[in-house]
PDB file of C-alpha atoms in Angstrom:
ATOM      1  CA  PHE A 154       7.232   8.182  -6.570  1.00 49.00           C
ATOM      2  CA  THR A 155       8.727   4.812  -5.669  1.00 50.00           C
ATOM      3  CA  SER A 156      11.584   5.253  -8.132  1.00 54.00           C
ATOM      4  CA  ASN A 157      12.378   8.691  -6.626  1.00 55.00           C
ATOM      5  CA  PHE A 158      12.402   7.181  -3.152  1.00 52.00           C
ATOM      6  CA  GLN A 159      14.651   4.355  -4.310  1.00 51.00           C
ATOM      7  CA  THR A 160      16.947   6.875  -6.010  1.00 57.00           C
ATOM      8  CA  ILE A 161      17.285   8.834  -2.772  1.00 54.00           C
ATOM      9  CA  ILE A 162      18.060   5.711  -0.767  1.00 51.00           C
ATOM     10  CA  PHE A 163      20.593   4.382  -3.291  1.00 51.00           C
ATOM     11  CA  CYS A 164      22.318   7.768  -3.654  1.00 55.00           C
ATOM     12  CA  CYS A 165      22.564   8.170   0.112  1.00 50.00           C
ATOM     13  CA  ILE A 166      23.895   4.651   0.584  1.00 50.00           C
ATOM     14  CA  GLY A 167      26.336   5.113  -2.294  1.00 53.00           C
ATOM     15  CA  LYS A 168      27.634   8.413  -0.935  1.00 51.00           C
ATOM     16  CA  MET A 169      27.977   7.018   2.576  1.00 48.00           C
ATOM     17  CA  ALA A 170      29.760   3.915   1.262  1.00 47.00           C
ATOM     18  CA  ALA A 171      32.082   6.066  -0.840  1.00 50.00           C
ATOM     19  CA  GLY A 172      32.949   8.095   2.241  1.00 49.00           C
ATOM     20  CA  LEU A 173      33.505   5.035   4.399  1.00 43.00           C
ATOM     21  CA  PHE A 174      35.649   3.099   1.936  1.00 43.00           C
ATOM     22  CA  SER A 175      37.552   5.909   0.264  1.00 47.00           C
ATOM     23  CA  SER A 176      41.318   5.362   0.345  1.00 45.00           C
ATOM     24  CA  SER A 177      42.338   9.006   0.148  1.00 46.00           C
ATOM     25  CA  SER A 178      43.679  10.574   3.301  1.00 44.00           C
ATOM     26  CA  SER A 179      41.524  13.690   2.955  1.00 49.00           C
ATOM     27  CA  SER A 180      38.350  11.697   3.572  1.00 50.00           C
ATOM     28  CA  ASN A 181      39.683   9.975   6.681  1.00 52.00           C
ATOM     29  CA  PRO A 182      37.367  10.994   9.510  1.00 53.00           C
ATOM     30  CA  ASN A 183      40.260  10.738  11.984  1.00 53.00           C
ATOM     31  CA  SER A 184      42.563  13.055  10.006  1.00 53.00           C
ATOM     32  CA  GLY A 185      40.810  16.232  11.094  1.00 53.00           C
ATOM     33  CA  ASP A 186      40.351  17.366   7.496  1.00 53.00           C
ATOM     34  CA  PRO A 187      36.864  18.341   6.387  1.00 53.00           C
ATOM     35  CA  SER A 188      35.222  15.808   4.120  1.00 54.00           C
ATOM     36  CA  ASN A 189      33.542  16.652   0.849  1.00 55.00           C
ATOM     37  CA  ASN A 190      31.394  13.510   1.030  1.00 56.00           C
ATOM     38  CA  ASN A 191      29.132  15.095   3.637  1.00 65.00           C
ATOM     39  CA  ASP A 192      28.628  18.009   1.247  1.00 72.00           C
ATOM     40  CA  ASP A 193      27.429  15.589  -1.432  1.00 74.00           C
ATOM     41  CA  LEU A 194      25.056  13.891   0.981  1.00 72.00           C
ATOM     42  CA  ASN A 195      23.784  17.243   2.206  1.00 76.00           C
ATOM     43  CA  SER A 196      23.139  18.382  -1.363  1.00 77.00           C
ATOM     44  CA  ILE A 197      21.147  15.218  -2.072  1.00 73.00           C
ATOM     45  CA  LEU A 198      19.168  15.629   1.129  1.00 72.00           C
ATOM     46  CA  SER A 199      18.499  19.316   0.467  1.00 76.00           C
ATOM     47  CA  HIS A 200      17.430  18.569  -3.111  1.00 75.00           C
ATOM     48  CA  TYR A 201      14.931  15.931  -1.962  1.00 70.00           C
ATOM     49  CA  SER A 202      13.934  17.613   1.310  1.00 71.00           C
ATOM     50  CA  PRO A 203      10.303  18.230   0.252  1.00 67.00           C
ATOM     51  CA  LEU A 204       9.956  14.534  -0.470  1.00 64.00           C
ATOM     52  CA  ILE A 205      11.721  13.474   2.717  1.00 64.00           C
ATOM     53  CA  GLN A 206       9.543  15.785   4.816  1.00 62.00           C
ATOM     54  CA  GLN A 207       6.490  13.842   3.640  1.00 54.00           C
ATOM     55  CA  PHE A 208       7.748  10.838   5.601  1.00 66.00           C
ATOM     56  CA  SER A 209       6.283  11.271   9.019  1.00 74.00           C
ATOM     57  CA  LEU A 210       4.473   9.245  11.627  1.00 80.00           C
ATOM     58  CA  SER A 211       1.412   9.333   9.377  1.00 82.00           C
ATOM     59  CA  SER A 212       3.326   7.818   6.464  1.00 83.00           C
ATOM     60  CA  VAL A 213       4.694   5.048   8.687  1.00 84.00           C
ATOM     61  CA  LEU A 214       1.171   4.354   9.947  1.00 87.00           C
ATOM     62  CA  GLY A 215      -0.081   4.351   6.354  1.00 88.00           C
ATOM     63  CA  TYR A 216       2.577   1.852   5.350  1.00 89.00           C
ATOM     64  CA  CYS A 217       1.735  -0.426   8.291  1.00 91.00           C
ATOM     65  CA  SER A 218      -1.991  -0.125   7.556  1.00 91.00           C
ATOM     66  CA  ALA A 219      -1.450  -1.202   3.960  1.00 92.00           C
ATOM     67  CA  ILE A 220       0.598  -4.206   5.025  1.00 93.00           C
ATOM     68  CA  SER A 221      -2.193  -5.172   7.438  1.00 94.00           C
ATOM     69  CA  ALA A 222      -4.868  -4.611   4.786  1.00 92.00           C
ATOM     70  CA  LYS A 223      -3.005  -6.860   2.368  1.00 94.00           C
ATOM     71  CA  ARG A 224      -2.696  -9.579   4.982  1.00 95.00           C
ATOM     72  CA  ILE A 225      -6.377  -9.338   5.941  1.00 95.00           C
ATOM     73  CA  GLY A 226      -7.380  -9.326   2.265  1.00 94.00           C
ATOM     74  CA  LYS A 227      -5.380 -12.463   1.563  1.00 96.00           C
ATOM     75  CA  THR A 228      -6.904 -14.172   4.599  1.00 97.00           C
ATOM     76  CA  LEU A 229     -10.437 -13.235   3.528  1.00 96.00           C
ATOM     77  CA  ALA A 230      -9.718 -14.433  -0.016  1.00 97.00           C
ATOM     78  CA  PHE A 231      -8.482 -17.744   1.393  1.00 97.00           C
ATOM     79  CA  ILE A 232     -11.591 -18.146   3.542  1.00 97.00           C
ATOM     80  CA  GLY A 233     -13.870 -17.250   0.610  1.00 95.00           C
ATOM     81  CA  GLY A 234     -12.116 -19.716  -1.669  1.00 96.00           C
ATOM     82  CA  LEU A 235     -12.268 -22.429   0.954  1.00 97.00           C
ATOM     83  CA  ALA A 236     -15.991 -21.818   1.454  1.00 95.00           C
ATOM     84  CA  PHE A 237     -16.611 -22.010  -2.300  1.00 94.00           C
ATOM     85  CA  VAL A 238     -14.644 -25.253  -2.684  1.00 96.00           C
ATOM     86  CA  SER A 239     -16.453 -26.740   0.316  1.00 96.00           C
ATOM     87  CA  LEU A 240     -19.865 -25.811  -1.104  1.00 94.00           C
ATOM     88  CA  GLN A 241     -18.957 -27.216  -4.494  1.00 95.00           C
ATOM     89  CA  ALA A 242     -17.782 -30.456  -2.891  1.00 96.00           C
ATOM     90  CA  LEU A 243     -21.138 -30.767  -1.110  1.00 96.00           C
ATOM     91  CA  VAL A 244     -22.989 -30.002  -4.378  1.00 95.00           C
ATOM     92  CA  HIS A 245     -20.898 -32.567  -6.227  1.00 95.00           C
ATOM     93  CA  GLN A 246     -21.690 -35.228  -3.633  1.00 95.00           C
ATOM     94  CA  GLY A 247     -25.407 -34.410  -3.887  1.00 94.00           C
ATOM     95  CA  TYR A 248     -25.882 -33.217  -0.297  1.00 95.00           C
ATOM     96  CA  ILE A 249     -26.996 -29.701  -1.192  1.00 94.00           C
ATOM     97  CA  SER A 250     -28.139 -27.617  -4.125  1.00 94.00           C
ATOM     98  CA  VAL A 251     -26.884 -24.051  -4.584  1.00 92.00           C
ATOM     99  CA  ASP A 252     -28.670 -21.383  -6.639  1.00 94.00           C
ATOM    100  CA  TRP A 253     -25.581 -19.436  -7.777  1.00 91.00           C
ATOM    101  CA  LYS A 254     -27.648 -16.934  -9.808  1.00 93.00           C
ATOM    102  CA  ARG A 255     -29.593 -15.974  -6.697  1.00 94.00           C
ATOM    103  CA  ILE A 256     -26.380 -15.631  -4.661  1.00 91.00           C
ATOM    104  CA  GLU A 257     -24.848 -13.503  -7.418  1.00 89.00           C
ATOM    105  CA  GLN A 258     -27.872 -11.199  -7.421  1.00 89.00           C
ATOM    106  CA  SER A 259     -27.805 -10.905  -3.619  1.00 90.00           C
ATOM    107  CA  VAL A 260     -24.109  -9.981  -3.676  1.00 87.00           C
ATOM    108  CA  LYS A 261     -24.703  -7.414  -6.440  1.00 86.00           C
ATOM    109  CA  ASP A 262     -27.470  -5.825  -4.394  1.00 85.00           C
ATOM    110  CA  VAL A 263     -25.135  -5.450  -1.425  1.00 85.00           C
ATOM    111  CA  VAL A 264     -22.024  -4.149  -3.220  1.00 86.00           C
ATOM    112  CA  ASP A 265     -23.723  -2.001  -5.888  1.00 87.00           C
ATOM    113  CA  THR A 266     -23.538   1.450  -4.279  1.00 84.00           C
ATOM    114  CA  ASP A 267     -25.136   3.400  -7.128  1.00 83.00           C
ATOM    115  CA  GLN A 268     -27.989   0.903  -7.595  1.00 81.00           C
ATOM    116  CA  ASP A 269     -27.479   0.592 -11.352  1.00 83.00           C
ATOM    117  CA  GLY A 270     -27.623  -3.207 -11.220  1.00 77.00           C
ATOM    118  CA  GLU A 271     -23.919  -3.697 -11.939  1.00 81.00           C
ATOM    119  CA  PHE A 272     -20.735  -3.620  -9.917  1.00 82.00           C
ATOM    120  CA  THR A 273     -18.666  -1.042 -11.806  1.00 86.00           C
ATOM    121  CA  GLU A 274     -15.620   1.172 -11.388  1.00 88.00           C
ATOM    122  CA  LYS A 275     -17.848   3.829  -9.800  1.00 89.00           C
ATOM    123  CA  ASP A 276     -18.744   1.398  -7.037  1.00 87.00           C
ATOM    124  CA  VAL A 277     -15.067   0.613  -6.403  1.00 89.00           C
ATOM    125  CA  GLN A 278     -14.269   4.335  -6.260  1.00 90.00           C
ATOM    126  CA  ARG A 279     -17.046   4.887  -3.720  1.00 91.00           C
ATOM    127  CA  TYR A 280     -15.746   2.066  -1.530  1.00 89.00           C
ATOM    128  CA  TRP A 281     -12.198   3.449  -1.831  1.00 87.00           C
ATOM    129  CA  GLU A 282     -13.430   6.890  -0.729  1.00 90.00           C
ATOM    130  CA  ARG A 283     -15.110   5.301   2.303  1.00 90.00           C
ATOM    131  CA  VAL A 284     -11.910   3.445   3.209  1.00 86.00           C
ATOM    132  CA  LYS A 285      -9.800   6.605   2.851  1.00 84.00           C
ATOM    133  CA  LEU A 286     -12.230   8.596   4.980  1.00 87.00           C
ATOM    134  CA  PHE A 287     -12.209   5.898   7.656  1.00 89.00           C
ATOM    135  CA  LEU A 288      -8.409   5.493   7.720  1.00 84.00           C
ATOM    136  CA  THR A 289      -7.499   9.181   7.601  1.00 83.00           C
ATOM    137  CA  GLN A 290     -10.121  10.532   9.992  1.00 85.00           C
ATOM    138  CA  ASN A 291      -8.494  12.846  12.547  1.00 84.00           C
ATOM    139  CA  ILE A 292      -4.957  12.185  11.238  1.00 79.00           C
ATOM    140  CA  PRO A 293      -2.899  15.391  11.055  1.00 76.00           C
ATOM    141  CA  ASP A 294      -1.049  14.444   7.847  1.00 76.00           C
ATOM    142  CA  ALA A 295      -3.476  12.566   5.616  1.00 80.00           C
ATOM    143  CA  SER A 296      -1.281  13.039   2.537  1.00 79.00           C
ATOM    144  CA  GLY A 297       1.663  11.403   4.302  1.00 81.00           C
ATOM    145  CA  PHE A 298      -0.618   8.560   5.338  1.00 85.00           C
ATOM    146  CA  GLY A 299      -1.702   8.139   1.733  1.00 84.00           C
ATOM    147  CA  VAL A 300       1.890   8.042   0.491  1.00 82.00           C
ATOM    148  CA  GLY A 301       2.797   5.439   3.098  1.00 86.00           C
ATOM    149  CA  PHE A 302      -0.327   3.425   2.315  1.00 88.00           C
ATOM    150  CA  MET A 303       0.461   3.338  -1.397  1.00 88.00           C
ATOM    151  CA  LEU A 304       4.072   2.318  -0.717  1.00 87.00           C
ATOM    152  CA  GLY A 305       2.799  -0.429   1.575  1.00 89.00           C
ATOM    153  CA  LEU A 306       0.444  -1.729  -1.105  1.00 89.00           C
ATOM    154  CA  LYS A 307       3.302  -1.855  -3.621  1.00 89.00           C
ATOM    155  CA  SER A 308       5.660  -3.719  -1.304  1.00 81.00           C
TER     156      SER A 308
END
């Protein structure tokens, strides 16, 4: 999908640039002659119109949501890493003792949605379904939101 989107953008930019910088007199917008460059752009736009129609307010909101989710995820990862390093520094200095096996089991109990004792791909899929349901609830174009969200995650 991303390569199709990039192809559309590059073709449109290329066609517009060709029309703007063409040296022939027939493509001069001030000459009064019709330009064939608009026909090329129109053919590209009509060919990709189903794809372009998917870009709506929902897709923009999806893109922005993904950017926010990435930022929040990075912040939470930073905080988690900082907490771990801080705990390990306190353990190293002898101030505290941490039972990492017990913590691991407690975390597994919380994140294991199918209660099989392991955090697996099924658990990730269930969390992803919950996130999608939460983010697309009452949105008129959930597919557009999803496209925008995926583009935002890739950027």
